[in-house]
PDB file of C-alpha atoms in Angstrom:
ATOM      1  CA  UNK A  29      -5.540 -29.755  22.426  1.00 35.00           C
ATOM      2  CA  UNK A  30      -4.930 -26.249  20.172  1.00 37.00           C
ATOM      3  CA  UNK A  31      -8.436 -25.940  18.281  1.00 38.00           C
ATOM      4  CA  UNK A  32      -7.494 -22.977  15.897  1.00 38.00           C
ATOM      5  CA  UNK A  33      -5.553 -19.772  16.526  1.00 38.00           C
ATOM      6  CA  UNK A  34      -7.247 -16.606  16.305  1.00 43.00           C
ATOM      7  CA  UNK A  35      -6.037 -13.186  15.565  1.00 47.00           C
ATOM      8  CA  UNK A  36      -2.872 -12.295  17.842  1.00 48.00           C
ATOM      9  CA  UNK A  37      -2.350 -16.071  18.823  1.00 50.00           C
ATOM     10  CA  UNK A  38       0.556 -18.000  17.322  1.00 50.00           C
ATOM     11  CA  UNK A  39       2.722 -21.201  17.548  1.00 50.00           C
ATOM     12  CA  UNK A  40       6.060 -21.438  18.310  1.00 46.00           C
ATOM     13  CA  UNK A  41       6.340 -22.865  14.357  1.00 56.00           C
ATOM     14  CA  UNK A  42       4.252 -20.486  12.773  1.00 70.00           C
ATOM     15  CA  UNK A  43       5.596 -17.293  14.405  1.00 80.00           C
ATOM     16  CA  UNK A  44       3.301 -14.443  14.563  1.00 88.00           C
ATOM     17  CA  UNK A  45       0.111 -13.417  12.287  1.00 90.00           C
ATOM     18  CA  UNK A  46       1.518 -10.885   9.763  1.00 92.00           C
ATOM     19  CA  UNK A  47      -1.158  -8.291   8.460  1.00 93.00           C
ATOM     20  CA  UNK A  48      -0.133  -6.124   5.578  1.00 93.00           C
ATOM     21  CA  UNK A  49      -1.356  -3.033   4.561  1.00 94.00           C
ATOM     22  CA  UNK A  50      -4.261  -2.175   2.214  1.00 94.00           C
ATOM     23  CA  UNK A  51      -3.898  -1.273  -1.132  1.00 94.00           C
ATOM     24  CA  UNK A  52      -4.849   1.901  -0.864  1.00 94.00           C
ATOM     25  CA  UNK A  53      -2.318   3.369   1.054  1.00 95.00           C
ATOM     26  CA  UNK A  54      -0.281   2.550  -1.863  1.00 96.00           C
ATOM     27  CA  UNK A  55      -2.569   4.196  -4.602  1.00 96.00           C
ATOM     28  CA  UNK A  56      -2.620   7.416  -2.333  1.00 96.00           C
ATOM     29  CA  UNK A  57       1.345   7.495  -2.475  1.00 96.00           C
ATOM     30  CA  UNK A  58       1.482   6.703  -6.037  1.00 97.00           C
ATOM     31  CA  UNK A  59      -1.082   9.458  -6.505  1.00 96.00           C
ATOM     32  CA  UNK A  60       0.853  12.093  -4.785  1.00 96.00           C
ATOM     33  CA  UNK A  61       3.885  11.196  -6.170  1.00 96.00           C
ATOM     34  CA  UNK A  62       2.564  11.581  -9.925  1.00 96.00           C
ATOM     35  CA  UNK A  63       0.783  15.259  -8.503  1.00 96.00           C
ATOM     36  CA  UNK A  64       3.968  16.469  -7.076  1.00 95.00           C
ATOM     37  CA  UNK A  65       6.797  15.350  -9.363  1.00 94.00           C
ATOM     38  CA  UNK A  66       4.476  16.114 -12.338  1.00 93.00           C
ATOM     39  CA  UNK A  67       4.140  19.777 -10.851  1.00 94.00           C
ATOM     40  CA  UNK A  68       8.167  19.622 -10.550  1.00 91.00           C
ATOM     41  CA  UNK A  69       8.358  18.791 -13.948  1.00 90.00           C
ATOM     42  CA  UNK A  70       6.601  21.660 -15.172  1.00 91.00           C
ATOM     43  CA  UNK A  71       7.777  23.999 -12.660  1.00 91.00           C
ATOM     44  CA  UNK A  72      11.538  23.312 -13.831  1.00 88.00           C
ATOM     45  CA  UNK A  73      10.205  22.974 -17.941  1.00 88.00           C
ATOM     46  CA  UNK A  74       8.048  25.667 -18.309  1.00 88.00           C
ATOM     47  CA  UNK A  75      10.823  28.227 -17.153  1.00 89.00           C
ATOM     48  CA  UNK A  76      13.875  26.449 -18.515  1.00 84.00           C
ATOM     49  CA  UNK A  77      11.669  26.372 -22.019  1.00 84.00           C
ATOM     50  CA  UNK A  78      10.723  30.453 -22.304  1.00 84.00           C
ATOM     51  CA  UNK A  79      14.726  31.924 -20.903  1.00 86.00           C
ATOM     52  CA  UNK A  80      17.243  29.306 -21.596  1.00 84.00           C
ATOM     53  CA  UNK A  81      15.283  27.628 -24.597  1.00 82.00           C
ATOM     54  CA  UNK A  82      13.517  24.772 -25.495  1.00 82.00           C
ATOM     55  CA  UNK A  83      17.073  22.129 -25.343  1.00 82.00           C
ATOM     56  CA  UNK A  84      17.364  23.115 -21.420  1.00 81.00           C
ATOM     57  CA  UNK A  85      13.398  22.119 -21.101  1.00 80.00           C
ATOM     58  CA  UNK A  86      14.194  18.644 -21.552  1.00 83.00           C
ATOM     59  CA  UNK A  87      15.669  18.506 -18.084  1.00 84.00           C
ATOM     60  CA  UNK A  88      11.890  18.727 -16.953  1.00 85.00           C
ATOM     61  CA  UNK A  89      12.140  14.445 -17.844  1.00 87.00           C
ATOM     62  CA  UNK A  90      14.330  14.087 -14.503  1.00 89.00           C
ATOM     63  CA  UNK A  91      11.118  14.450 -12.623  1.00 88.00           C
ATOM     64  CA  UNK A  92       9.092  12.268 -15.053  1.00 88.00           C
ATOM     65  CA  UNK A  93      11.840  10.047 -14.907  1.00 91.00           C
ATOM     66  CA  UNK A  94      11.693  10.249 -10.842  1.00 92.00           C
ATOM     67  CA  UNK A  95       8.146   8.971 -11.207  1.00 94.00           C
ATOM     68  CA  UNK A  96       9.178   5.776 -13.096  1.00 93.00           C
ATOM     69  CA  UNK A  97      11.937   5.157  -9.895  1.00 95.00           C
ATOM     70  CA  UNK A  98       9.493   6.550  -7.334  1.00 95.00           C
ATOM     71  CA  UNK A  99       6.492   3.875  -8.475  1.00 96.00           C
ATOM     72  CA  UNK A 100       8.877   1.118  -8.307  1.00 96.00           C
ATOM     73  CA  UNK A 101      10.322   2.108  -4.907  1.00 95.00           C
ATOM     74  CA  UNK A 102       7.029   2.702  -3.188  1.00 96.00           C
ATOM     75  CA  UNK A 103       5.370  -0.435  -4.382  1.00 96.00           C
ATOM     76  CA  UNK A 104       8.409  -2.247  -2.639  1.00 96.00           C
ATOM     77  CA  UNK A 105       8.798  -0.430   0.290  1.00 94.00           C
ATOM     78  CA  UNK A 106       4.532  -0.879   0.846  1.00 95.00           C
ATOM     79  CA  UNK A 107       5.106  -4.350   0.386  1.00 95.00           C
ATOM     80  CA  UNK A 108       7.659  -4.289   3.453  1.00 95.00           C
ATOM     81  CA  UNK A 109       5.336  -3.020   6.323  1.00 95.00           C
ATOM     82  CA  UNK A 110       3.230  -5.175   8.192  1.00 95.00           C
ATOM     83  CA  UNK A 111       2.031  -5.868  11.883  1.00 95.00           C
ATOM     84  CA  UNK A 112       1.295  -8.669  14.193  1.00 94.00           C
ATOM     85  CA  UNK A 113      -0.823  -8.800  17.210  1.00 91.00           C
ATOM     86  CA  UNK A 114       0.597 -11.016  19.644  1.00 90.00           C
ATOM     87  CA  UNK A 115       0.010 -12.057  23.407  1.00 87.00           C
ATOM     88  CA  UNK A 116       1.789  -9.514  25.262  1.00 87.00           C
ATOM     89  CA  UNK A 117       2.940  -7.024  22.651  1.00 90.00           C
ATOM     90  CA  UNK A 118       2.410  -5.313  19.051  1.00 91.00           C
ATOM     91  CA  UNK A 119       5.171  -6.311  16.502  1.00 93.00           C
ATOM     92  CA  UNK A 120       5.272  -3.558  13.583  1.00 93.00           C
ATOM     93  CA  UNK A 121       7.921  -4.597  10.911  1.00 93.00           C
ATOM     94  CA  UNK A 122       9.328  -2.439   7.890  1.00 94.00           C
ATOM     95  CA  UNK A 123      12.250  -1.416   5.445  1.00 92.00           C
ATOM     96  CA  UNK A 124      13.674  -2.445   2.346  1.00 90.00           C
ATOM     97  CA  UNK A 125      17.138  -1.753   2.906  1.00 91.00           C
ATOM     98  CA  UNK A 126      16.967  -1.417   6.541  1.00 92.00           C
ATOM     99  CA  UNK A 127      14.572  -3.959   7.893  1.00 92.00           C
ATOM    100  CA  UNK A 128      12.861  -2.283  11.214  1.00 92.00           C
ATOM    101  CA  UNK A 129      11.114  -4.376  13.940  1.00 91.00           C
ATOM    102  CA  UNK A 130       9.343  -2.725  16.507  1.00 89.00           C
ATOM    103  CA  UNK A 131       8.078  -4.521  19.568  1.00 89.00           C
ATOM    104  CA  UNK A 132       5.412  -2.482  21.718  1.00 88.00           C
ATOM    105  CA  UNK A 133       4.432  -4.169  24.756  1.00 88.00           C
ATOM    106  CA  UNK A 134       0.741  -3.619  25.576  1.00 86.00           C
ATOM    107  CA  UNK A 135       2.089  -2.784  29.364  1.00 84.00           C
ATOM    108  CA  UNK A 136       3.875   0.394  27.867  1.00 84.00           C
ATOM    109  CA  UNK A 137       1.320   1.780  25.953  1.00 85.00           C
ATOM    110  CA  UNK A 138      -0.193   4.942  27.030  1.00 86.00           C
ATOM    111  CA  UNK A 139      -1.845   6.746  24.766  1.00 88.00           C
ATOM    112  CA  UNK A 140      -3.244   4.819  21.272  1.00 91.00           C
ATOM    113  CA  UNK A 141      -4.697   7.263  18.650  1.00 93.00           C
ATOM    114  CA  UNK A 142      -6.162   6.903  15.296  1.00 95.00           C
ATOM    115  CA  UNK A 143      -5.163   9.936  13.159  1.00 94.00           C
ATOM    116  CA  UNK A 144      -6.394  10.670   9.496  1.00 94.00           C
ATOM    117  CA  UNK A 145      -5.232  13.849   7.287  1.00 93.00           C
ATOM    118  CA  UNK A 146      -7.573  14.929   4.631  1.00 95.00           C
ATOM    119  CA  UNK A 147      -6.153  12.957   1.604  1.00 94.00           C
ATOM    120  CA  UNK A 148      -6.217  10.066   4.144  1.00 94.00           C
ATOM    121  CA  UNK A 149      -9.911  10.710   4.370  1.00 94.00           C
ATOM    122  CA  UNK A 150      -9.843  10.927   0.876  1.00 94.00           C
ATOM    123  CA  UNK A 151      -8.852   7.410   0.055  1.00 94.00           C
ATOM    124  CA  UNK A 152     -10.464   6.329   3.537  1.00 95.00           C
ATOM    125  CA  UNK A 153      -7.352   5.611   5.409  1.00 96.00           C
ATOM    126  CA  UNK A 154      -6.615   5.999   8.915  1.00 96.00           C
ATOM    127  CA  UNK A 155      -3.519   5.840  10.833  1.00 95.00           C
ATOM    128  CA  UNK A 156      -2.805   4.005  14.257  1.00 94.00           C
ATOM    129  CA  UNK A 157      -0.441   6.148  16.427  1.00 92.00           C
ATOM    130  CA  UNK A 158       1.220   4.414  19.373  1.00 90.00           C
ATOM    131  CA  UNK A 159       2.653   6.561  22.222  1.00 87.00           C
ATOM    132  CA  UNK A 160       4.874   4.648  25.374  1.00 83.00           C
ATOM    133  CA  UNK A 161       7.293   6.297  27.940  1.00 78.00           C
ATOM    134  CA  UNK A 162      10.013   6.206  26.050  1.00 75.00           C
ATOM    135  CA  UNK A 163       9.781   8.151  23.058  1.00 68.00           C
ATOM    136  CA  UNK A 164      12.218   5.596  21.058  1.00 69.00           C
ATOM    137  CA  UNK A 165       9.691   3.285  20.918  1.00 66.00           C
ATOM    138  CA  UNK A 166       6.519   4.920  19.737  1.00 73.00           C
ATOM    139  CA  UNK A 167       5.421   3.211  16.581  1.00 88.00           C
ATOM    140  CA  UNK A 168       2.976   4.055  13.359  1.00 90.00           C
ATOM    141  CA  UNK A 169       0.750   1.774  11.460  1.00 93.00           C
ATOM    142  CA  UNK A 170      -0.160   3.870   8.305  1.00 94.00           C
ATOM    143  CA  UNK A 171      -3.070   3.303   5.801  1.00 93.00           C
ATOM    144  CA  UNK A 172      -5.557   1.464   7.775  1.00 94.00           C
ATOM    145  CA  UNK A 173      -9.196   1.008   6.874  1.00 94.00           C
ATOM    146  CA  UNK A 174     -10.698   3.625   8.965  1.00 94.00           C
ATOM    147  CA  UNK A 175     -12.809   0.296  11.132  1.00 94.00           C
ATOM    148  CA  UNK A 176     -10.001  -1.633  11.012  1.00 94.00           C
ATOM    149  CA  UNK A 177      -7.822   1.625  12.549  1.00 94.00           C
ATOM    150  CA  UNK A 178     -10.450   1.559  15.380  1.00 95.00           C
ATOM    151  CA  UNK A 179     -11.494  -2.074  16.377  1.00 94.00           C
ATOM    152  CA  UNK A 180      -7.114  -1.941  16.397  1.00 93.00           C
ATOM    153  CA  UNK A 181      -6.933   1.297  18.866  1.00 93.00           C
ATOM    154  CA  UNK A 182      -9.902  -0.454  21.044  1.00 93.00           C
ATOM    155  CA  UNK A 183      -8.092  -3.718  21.183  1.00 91.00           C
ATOM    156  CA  UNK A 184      -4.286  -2.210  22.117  1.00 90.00           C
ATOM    157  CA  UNK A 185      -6.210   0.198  24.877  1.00 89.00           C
ATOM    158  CA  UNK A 186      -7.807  -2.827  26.475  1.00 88.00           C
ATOM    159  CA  UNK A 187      -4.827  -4.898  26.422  1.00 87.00           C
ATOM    160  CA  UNK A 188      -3.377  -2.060  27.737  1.00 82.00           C
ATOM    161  CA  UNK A 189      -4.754  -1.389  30.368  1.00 82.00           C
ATOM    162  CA  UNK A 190      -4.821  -5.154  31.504  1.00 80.00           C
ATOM    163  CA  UNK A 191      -1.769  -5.577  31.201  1.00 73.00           C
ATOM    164  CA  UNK A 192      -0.749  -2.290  33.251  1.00 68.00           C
ATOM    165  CA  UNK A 193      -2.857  -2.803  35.915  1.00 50.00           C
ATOM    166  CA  UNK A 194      -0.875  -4.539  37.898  1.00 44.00           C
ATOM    167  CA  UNK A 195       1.686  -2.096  37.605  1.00 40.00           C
TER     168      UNK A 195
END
């Protein structure tokens, strides 16, 4: 008799345990896309405005409009990622357009790193980088709470490493 299913545990009618990412991976995108299309903007205005005259400024909106279309398209393509922990392998799932599935068996893994740039830091995300034999199959999971980055690395490594020991 099944009691309750824990993290990584599923039923053959459930299906795996999605996790999503935080919300703060998408605030840091959003961020940098209002710093860097906002610097676009007046990088192509500012010039445009003092030699060609102030009618050829107004293509400095394109960029302000690309923030409207960029804001939209991250939100969605945030909402797409996810990963499951399963019995015998990590599922990592993404795309909009083109739906991705990546299936990492624990066996495979060889090297399991947590990574974090500075604006990563910033925001106090953490990345969870995935290395196997075969290059094709390495996988990312982006925007992780720093513990949750690491009690993820420590898990994959054990399972790991049980699972390739009788290899």
């Amino acid at each position: 008799m099944e009691t309750g299913s824990t993290v990584g545990e599923e039923t053959a009618a459930d299906g795996p345990v999605w996790t999503g990412l935080p919300p703060g991976l998408l605030r840091m995108r959003r961020l940098l896309l209002v710093v860097w299309m906002g610097l676009a903007a007046v990088a192509v205005g500012v010039p445009l405005g003092l030699f060609a005259g102030p009618g050829w400024a107004a293509f400095a909106l394109l960029p302000l409009a690309g923030i409207g279309w960029g804001w939209v398209l991250l939100g969605r393509n945030w909402r797409s990622w996810r990963y499951a922990e399963r019995a015998d392998d990590l599922l990592i799932s993404r795309g909009v357009l083109w739906r991705e599935e990546t299936v990492v068996p624990y066996g495979r893994m060889q090297l399991v790193e947590v990574t974090s740039g500075p604006v990563e830091r910033h925001f106090g995300l953490a990345s969870v980088q995935l290395h196997t034999a075969a290059a094709a199959t390495d996988a990312t999971v982006p925007g992780l709470d720093p513990a949750e980055a690491e009690r993820l690395r420590d898990r994959l490594t054990a399972l790991g490493e049980a699972r390739s020991a009788g290899l």
